[in-house]
Amino acid sequence: MDHSQISLQKQQARKQAKQVRKHLHENQRNIAAQHLLRFAPDLIDKFTSSIVAGFLPIFTEIDIIPLMTALAEKHCQLCLPVTPEKPSALCFRAYAPGQELEAGPLNTKHPDASSHQLIPDLVLLPLLAFDMRYNRLGYGGGYYDRTLKKFRESGVDVKVVGVAYSGQQVDKVPVTSTDEPMDGVLTPEGLMLP
């Protein structure tokens, strides 16, 4: 299958995945966010994480702010991605729950330039869909894929866990050679590892 066919499959899969999240009620989203808290110790134990990159939810992404707060209480240093204006690798800046943030591109928010830049041990990342081969479908900008490739090529041992609602699991995510795999997926039902 050529790249253009895979791109078309990804477009269709993104549309379907957005619909799945859109149909969750606010109460279901809140319960899901609270259920993630149970897995903070697992994330620390399985990935021996001291610096954890999270994300602030946009649109209908699962809310990991309570999970990030729990990780901070367990002495993890948190950081958030800084989304560049043009698609390229992300950088990560130190973050503490409740910290003032500035607006970034694509509806994102991030710590300002006075926050230290960090290299995470563990990246918790958003996604539209995932499969049990630990492939993820993102929004299509390639920000996380570029970032993970850069880390891995430079010898940084970063672990990657997608965070999603269970309903975001699909049989097969269409992938190309530029898509970076994950090391696990966290849903409100549990931490899935290869």
PDB file of C-alpha atoms in Angstrom:
ATOM      1  CA  MET A   1       0.000   0.000   0.000  1.00  0.00           C
ATOM      2  CA  ASP A   2       1.465   3.395  -0.936  1.00  0.00           C
ATOM      3  CA  HIS A   3       1.787   6.456   1.271  1.00  0.00           C
ATOM      4  CA  SER A   4      -1.232   8.270  -0.243  1.00  0.00           C
ATOM      5  CA  GLN A   5      -3.509   5.286   0.413  1.00  0.00           C
ATOM      6  CA  ILE A   6      -2.326   5.110   4.023  1.00  0.00           C
ATOM      7  CA  SER A   7      -2.877   8.875   4.384  1.00  0.00           C
ATOM      8  CA  LEU A   8      -6.446   8.445   3.177  1.00  0.00           C
ATOM      9  CA  GLN A   9      -6.991   5.584   5.631  1.00  0.00           C
ATOM     10  CA  LYS A  10      -5.635   7.774   8.423  1.00  0.00           C
ATOM     11  CA  GLN A  11      -8.007  10.612   7.502  1.00  0.00           C
ATOM     12  CA  GLN A  12     -10.984   8.268   7.645  1.00  0.00           C
ATOM     13  CA  ALA A  13      -9.780   6.715  10.912  1.00  0.00           C
ATOM     14  CA  ARG A  14      -9.344  10.182  12.476  1.00  0.00           C
ATOM     15  CA  LYS A  15     -12.894  11.122  11.574  1.00  0.00           C
ATOM     16  CA  GLN A  16     -14.272   7.935  13.161  1.00  0.00           C
ATOM     17  CA  ALA A  17     -12.085   8.270  16.260  1.00  0.00           C
ATOM     18  CA  LYS A  18     -13.203  11.860  16.863  1.00  0.00           C
ATOM     19  CA  GLN A  19     -16.816  10.692  16.777  1.00  0.00           C
ATOM     20  CA  VAL A  20     -16.128   8.063  19.464  1.00  0.00           C
ATOM     21  CA  ARG A  21     -14.775  10.698  21.858  1.00  0.00           C
ATOM     22  CA  LYS A  22     -17.449  13.225  20.939  1.00  0.00           C
ATOM     23  CA  HIS A  23     -20.209  10.867  22.100  1.00  0.00           C
ATOM     24  CA  LEU A  24     -18.861  10.534  25.650  1.00  0.00           C
ATOM     25  CA  HIS A  25     -20.871  12.524  28.190  1.00  0.00           C
ATOM     26  CA  GLU A  26     -19.089  14.927  30.519  1.00  0.00           C
ATOM     27  CA  ASN A  27     -19.853  12.666  33.488  1.00  0.00           C
ATOM     28  CA  GLN A  28     -18.202   9.715  31.687  1.00  0.00           C
ATOM     29  CA  ARG A  29     -15.142  11.872  30.972  1.00  0.00           C
ATOM     30  CA  ASN A  30     -14.857  12.928  34.622  1.00  0.00           C
ATOM     31  CA  ILE A  31     -15.150   9.338  35.862  1.00  0.00           C
ATOM     32  CA  ALA A  32     -12.506   8.222  33.349  1.00  0.00           C
ATOM     33  CA  ALA A  33     -10.092  10.917  34.576  1.00  0.00           C
ATOM     34  CA  GLN A  34     -10.557   9.770  38.179  1.00  0.00           C
ATOM     35  CA  HIS A  35     -10.050   6.103  37.255  1.00  0.00           C
ATOM     36  CA  LEU A  36      -6.631   6.920  35.785  1.00  0.00           C
ATOM     37  CA  LEU A  37      -5.428   7.883  39.273  1.00  0.00           C
ATOM     38  CA  ARG A  38      -5.258   4.221  40.299  1.00  0.00           C
ATOM     39  CA  PHE A  39      -2.409   3.670  37.878  1.00  0.00           C
ATOM     40  CA  ALA A  40       0.030   6.377  39.025  1.00  0.00           C
ATOM     41  CA  PRO A  41       2.067   3.839  41.080  1.00  0.00           C
ATOM     42  CA  ASP A  42       2.144   1.413  38.118  1.00  0.00           C
ATOM     43  CA  LEU A  43       3.532   4.101  35.817  1.00  0.00           C
ATOM     44  CA  ILE A  44       6.289   4.924  38.274  1.00  0.00           C
ATOM     45  CA  ASP A  45       7.123   1.263  38.995  1.00  0.00           C
ATOM     46  CA  LYS A  46       7.045  -0.040  35.420  1.00  0.00           C
ATOM     47  CA  PHE A  47       8.937   2.856  33.888  1.00  0.00           C
ATOM     48  CA  THR A  48      11.100   4.056  36.822  1.00  0.00           C
ATOM     49  CA  SER A  49      10.070   7.561  35.911  1.00  0.00           C
ATOM     50  CA  SER A  50      11.331  10.677  37.594  1.00  0.00           C
ATOM     51  CA  ILE A  51      10.577  13.204  34.838  1.00  0.00           C
ATOM     52  CA  VAL A  52       7.137  12.741  33.301  1.00  0.00           C
ATOM     53  CA  ALA A  53       5.811  14.677  30.324  1.00  0.00           C
ATOM     54  CA  GLY A  54       2.058  14.997  30.302  1.00  0.00           C
ATOM     55  CA  PHE A  55      -0.411  17.024  28.287  1.00  0.00           C
ATOM     56  CA  LEU A  56      -3.321  19.330  28.917  1.00  0.00           C
ATOM     57  CA  PRO A  57      -6.418  17.973  27.189  1.00  0.00           C
ATOM     58  CA  ILE A  58      -7.781  19.772  24.155  1.00  0.00           C
ATOM     59  CA  PHE A  59     -11.098  19.105  22.484  1.00  0.00           C
ATOM     60  CA  THR A  60     -12.391  15.825  23.938  1.00  0.00           C
ATOM     61  CA  GLU A  61      -9.065  14.248  24.956  1.00  0.00           C
ATOM     62  CA  ILE A  62      -9.002  12.326  28.213  1.00  0.00           C
ATOM     63  CA  ASP A  63      -8.154  14.590  31.143  1.00  0.00           C
ATOM     64  CA  ILE A  64      -4.874  13.520  32.736  1.00  0.00           C
ATOM     65  CA  ILE A  65      -4.506  16.554  35.010  1.00  0.00           C
ATOM     66  CA  PRO A  66      -5.593  14.572  38.124  1.00  0.00           C
ATOM     67  CA  LEU A  67      -3.116  11.819  37.167  1.00  0.00           C
ATOM     68  CA  MET A  68      -0.315  14.354  36.694  1.00  0.00           C
ATOM     69  CA  THR A  69      -1.110  15.853  40.097  1.00  0.00           C
ATOM     70  CA  ALA A  70      -0.895  12.373  41.659  1.00  0.00           C
ATOM     71  CA  LEU A  71       2.471  11.791  39.952  1.00  0.00           C
ATOM     72  CA  ALA A  72       3.758  15.122  41.295  1.00  0.00           C
ATOM     73  CA  GLU A  73       2.649  14.100  44.791  1.00  0.00           C
ATOM     74  CA  LYS A  74       4.760  10.946  44.321  1.00  0.00           C
ATOM     75  CA  HIS A  75       7.783  13.189  43.650  1.00  0.00           C
ATOM     76  CA  CYS A  76       7.839  13.016  39.856  1.00  0.00           C
ATOM     77  CA  GLN A  77       8.999  16.171  38.092  1.00  0.00           C
ATOM     78  CA  LEU A  78       6.341  17.093  35.537  1.00  0.00           C
ATOM     79  CA  CYS A  79       6.770  18.827  32.235  1.00  0.00           C
ATOM     80  CA  LEU A  80       4.535  19.840  29.352  1.00  0.00           C
ATOM     81  CA  PRO A  81       5.217  20.010  25.624  1.00  0.00           C
ATOM     82  CA  VAL A  82       5.725  23.322  23.893  1.00  0.00           C
ATOM     83  CA  THR A  83       4.099  23.112  20.475  1.00  0.00           C
ATOM     84  CA  PRO A  84       6.097  24.987  17.825  1.00  0.00           C
ATOM     85  CA  GLU A  85       4.403  27.223  15.253  1.00  0.00           C
ATOM     86  CA  LYS A  86       5.520  24.974  12.380  1.00  0.00           C
ATOM     87  CA  PRO A  87       5.516  21.158  12.602  1.00  0.00           C
ATOM     88  CA  SER A  88       8.806  20.071  14.165  1.00  0.00           C
ATOM     89  CA  ALA A  89       9.983  18.343  17.345  1.00  0.00           C
ATOM     90  CA  LEU A  90       8.476  19.405  20.654  1.00  0.00           C
ATOM     91  CA  CYS A  91      10.483  20.632  23.604  1.00  0.00           C
ATOM     92  CA  PHE A  92       9.322  20.095  27.185  1.00  0.00           C
ATOM     93  CA  ARG A  93       9.296  22.650  29.996  1.00  0.00           C
ATOM     94  CA  ALA A  94       8.987  22.062  33.729  1.00  0.00           C
ATOM     95  CA  TYR A  95       5.424  22.261  35.018  1.00  0.00           C
ATOM     96  CA  ALA A  96       3.751  22.207  38.428  1.00  0.00           C
ATOM     97  CA  PRO A  97      -0.007  21.669  38.829  1.00  0.00           C
ATOM     98  CA  GLY A  98      -1.801  25.008  38.979  1.00  0.00           C
ATOM     99  CA  GLN A  99       1.057  26.897  37.306  1.00  0.00           C
ATOM    100  CA  GLU A 100       0.172  29.829  35.035  1.00  0.00           C
ATOM    101  CA  LEU A 101       0.472  28.842  31.382  1.00  0.00           C
ATOM    102  CA  GLU A 102       0.636  30.727  28.133  1.00  0.00           C
ATOM    103  CA  ALA A 103      -1.330  30.032  24.963  1.00  0.00           C
ATOM    104  CA  GLY A 104       0.369  28.116  22.184  1.00  0.00           C
ATOM    105  CA  PRO A 105      -0.611  27.079  18.671  1.00  0.00           C
ATOM    106  CA  LEU A 106      -3.393  24.561  17.971  1.00  0.00           C
ATOM    107  CA  ASN A 107      -5.344  25.332  21.193  1.00  0.00           C
ATOM    108  CA  THR A 108      -2.401  24.244  23.373  1.00  0.00           C
ATOM    109  CA  LYS A 109      -1.044  25.837  26.541  1.00  0.00           C
ATOM    110  CA  HIS A 110       2.475  25.542  27.909  1.00  0.00           C
ATOM    111  CA  PRO A 111       4.819  26.902  30.584  1.00  0.00           C
ATOM    112  CA  ASP A 112       6.548  30.137  29.647  1.00  0.00           C
ATOM    113  CA  ALA A 113      10.208  30.420  28.671  1.00  0.00           C
ATOM    114  CA  SER A 114      11.288  30.974  32.301  1.00  0.00           C
ATOM    115  CA  SER A 115      10.508  27.292  33.036  1.00  0.00           C
ATOM    116  CA  HIS A 116      13.463  24.926  32.686  1.00  0.00           C
ATOM    117  CA  GLN A 117      13.604  22.751  29.600  1.00  0.00           C
ATOM    118  CA  LEU A 118      13.635  19.047  30.522  1.00  0.00           C
ATOM    119  CA  ILE A 119      14.097  15.688  28.822  1.00  0.00           C
ATOM    120  CA  PRO A 120      11.425  13.297  30.112  1.00  0.00           C
ATOM    121  CA  ASP A 121      11.914   9.644  31.075  1.00  0.00           C
ATOM    122  CA  LEU A 122       8.249   8.967  30.370  1.00  0.00           C
ATOM    123  CA  VAL A 123       5.980  10.703  27.877  1.00  0.00           C
ATOM    124  CA  LEU A 124       2.226  10.415  28.376  1.00  0.00           C
ATOM    125  CA  LEU A 125       0.709  11.379  25.084  1.00  0.00           C
ATOM    126  CA  PRO A 126      -2.762  11.961  23.677  1.00  0.00           C
ATOM    127  CA  LEU A 127      -4.150  10.043  20.748  1.00  0.00           C
ATOM    128  CA  LEU A 128      -7.231   9.550  18.641  1.00  0.00           C
ATOM    129  CA  ALA A 129      -6.946   5.763  18.328  1.00  0.00           C
ATOM    130  CA  PHE A 130      -4.611   2.929  19.291  1.00  0.00           C
ATOM    131  CA  ASP A 131      -4.201  -0.765  18.536  1.00  0.00           C
ATOM    132  CA  MET A 132      -2.682  -3.649  20.454  1.00  0.00           C
ATOM    133  CA  ARG A 133       0.499  -3.413  18.394  1.00  0.00           C
ATOM    134  CA  TYR A 134       0.986  -0.150  20.330  1.00  0.00           C
ATOM    135  CA  ASN A 135       0.560   2.057  17.304  1.00  0.00           C
ATOM    136  CA  ARG A 136      -1.188   5.382  17.762  1.00  0.00           C
ATOM    137  CA  LEU A 137      -3.204   7.621  15.523  1.00  0.00           C
ATOM    138  CA  GLY A 138      -2.663  11.297  16.293  1.00  0.00           C
ATOM    139  CA  TYR A 139      -4.028  14.449  14.703  1.00  0.00           C
ATOM    140  CA  GLY A 140      -1.604  14.222  11.776  1.00  0.00           C
ATOM    141  CA  GLY A 141       0.906  16.972  12.571  1.00  0.00           C
ATOM    142  CA  GLY A 142       3.672  14.512  13.438  1.00  0.00           C
ATOM    143  CA  TYR A 143       4.887  16.540  16.438  1.00  0.00           C
ATOM    144  CA  TYR A 144       5.209  13.574  18.799  1.00  0.00           C
ATOM    145  CA  ASP A 145       6.614  11.269  16.099  1.00  0.00           C
ATOM    146  CA  ARG A 146       9.373  13.779  15.269  1.00  0.00           C
ATOM    147  CA  THR A 147      10.111  14.270  18.959  1.00  0.00           C
ATOM    148  CA  LEU A 148      10.315  10.560  19.758  1.00  0.00           C
ATOM    149  CA  LYS A 149      12.466   9.873  16.717  1.00  0.00           C
ATOM    150  CA  LYS A 150      14.841  12.669  17.745  1.00  0.00           C
ATOM    151  CA  PHE A 151      15.079  11.320  21.309  1.00  0.00           C
ATOM    152  CA  ARG A 152      15.596   7.730  20.203  1.00  0.00           C
ATOM    153  CA  GLU A 153      18.195   8.613  17.561  1.00  0.00           C
ATOM    154  CA  SER A 154      20.174  10.638  20.107  1.00  0.00           C
ATOM    155  CA  GLY A 155      20.196   7.730  22.574  1.00  0.00           C
ATOM    156  CA  VAL A 156      17.636   9.136  25.025  1.00  0.00           C
ATOM    157  CA  ASP A 157      15.852   6.215  26.700  1.00  0.00           C
ATOM    158  CA  VAL A 158      12.352   7.659  26.740  1.00  0.00           C
ATOM    159  CA  LYS A 159       9.294   5.483  27.320  1.00  0.00           C
ATOM    160  CA  VAL A 160       6.006   6.384  25.692  1.00  0.00           C
ATOM    161  CA  VAL A 161       2.522   5.612  26.979  1.00  0.00           C
ATOM    162  CA  GLY A 162      -0.587   6.720  25.129  1.00  0.00           C
ATOM    163  CA  VAL A 163      -3.503   7.739  27.339  1.00  0.00           C
ATOM    164  CA  ALA A 164      -7.001   7.166  26.027  1.00  0.00           C
ATOM    165  CA  TYR A 165     -10.546   6.078  26.673  1.00  0.00           C
ATOM    166  CA  SER A 166     -11.041   2.337  26.158  1.00  0.00           C
ATOM    167  CA  GLY A 167     -13.381   3.036  23.242  1.00  0.00           C
ATOM    168  CA  GLN A 168     -10.467   4.487  21.290  1.00  0.00           C
ATOM    169  CA  GLN A 169      -9.003   1.025  20.702  1.00  0.00           C
ATOM    170  CA  VAL A 170      -9.267  -0.168  17.102  1.00  0.00           C
ATOM    171  CA  ASP A 171      -8.248  -3.389  15.370  1.00  0.00           C
ATOM    172  CA  LYS A 172      -5.463  -1.779  13.355  1.00  0.00           C
ATOM    173  CA  VAL A 173      -4.052   1.727  13.138  1.00  0.00           C
ATOM    174  CA  PRO A 174      -2.752   2.565   9.653  1.00  0.00           C
ATOM    175  CA  VAL A 175       0.977   3.345   9.959  1.00  0.00           C
ATOM    176  CA  THR A 176       3.868   4.576   7.854  1.00  0.00           C
ATOM    177  CA  SER A 177       7.610   4.471   8.445  1.00  0.00           C
ATOM    178  CA  THR A 178       7.453   7.885  10.174  1.00  0.00           C
ATOM    179  CA  ASP A 179       5.071   6.678  12.909  1.00  0.00           C
ATOM    180  CA  GLU A 180       6.826   5.961  16.208  1.00  0.00           C
ATOM    181  CA  PRO A 181       5.427   3.085  18.323  1.00  0.00           C
ATOM    182  CA  MET A 182       4.409   3.370  21.970  1.00  0.00           C
ATOM    183  CA  ASP A 183       5.631   1.301  24.913  1.00  0.00           C
ATOM    184  CA  GLY A 184       2.156   0.977  26.389  1.00  0.00           C
ATOM    185  CA  VAL A 185      -1.350   2.369  26.611  1.00  0.00           C
ATOM    186  CA  LEU A 186      -3.174   3.585  29.701  1.00  0.00           C
ATOM    187  CA  THR A 187      -6.972   3.586  29.794  1.00  0.00           C
ATOM    188  CA  PRO A 188      -9.324   3.956  32.767  1.00  0.00           C
ATOM    189  CA  GLU A 189      -9.416   0.126  32.824  1.00  0.00           C
ATOM    190  CA  GLY A 190      -5.688  -0.401  33.134  1.00  0.00           C
ATOM    191  CA  LEU A 191      -2.122  -0.127  31.908  1.00  0.00           C
ATOM    192  CA  MET A 192      -1.523  -2.292  28.840  1.00  0.00           C
ATOM    193  CA  LEU A 193       2.035  -3.316  28.045  1.00  0.00           C
ATOM    194  CA  PRO A 194       3.517  -5.546  25.327  1.00  0.00           C
TER     195      PRO A 194
END
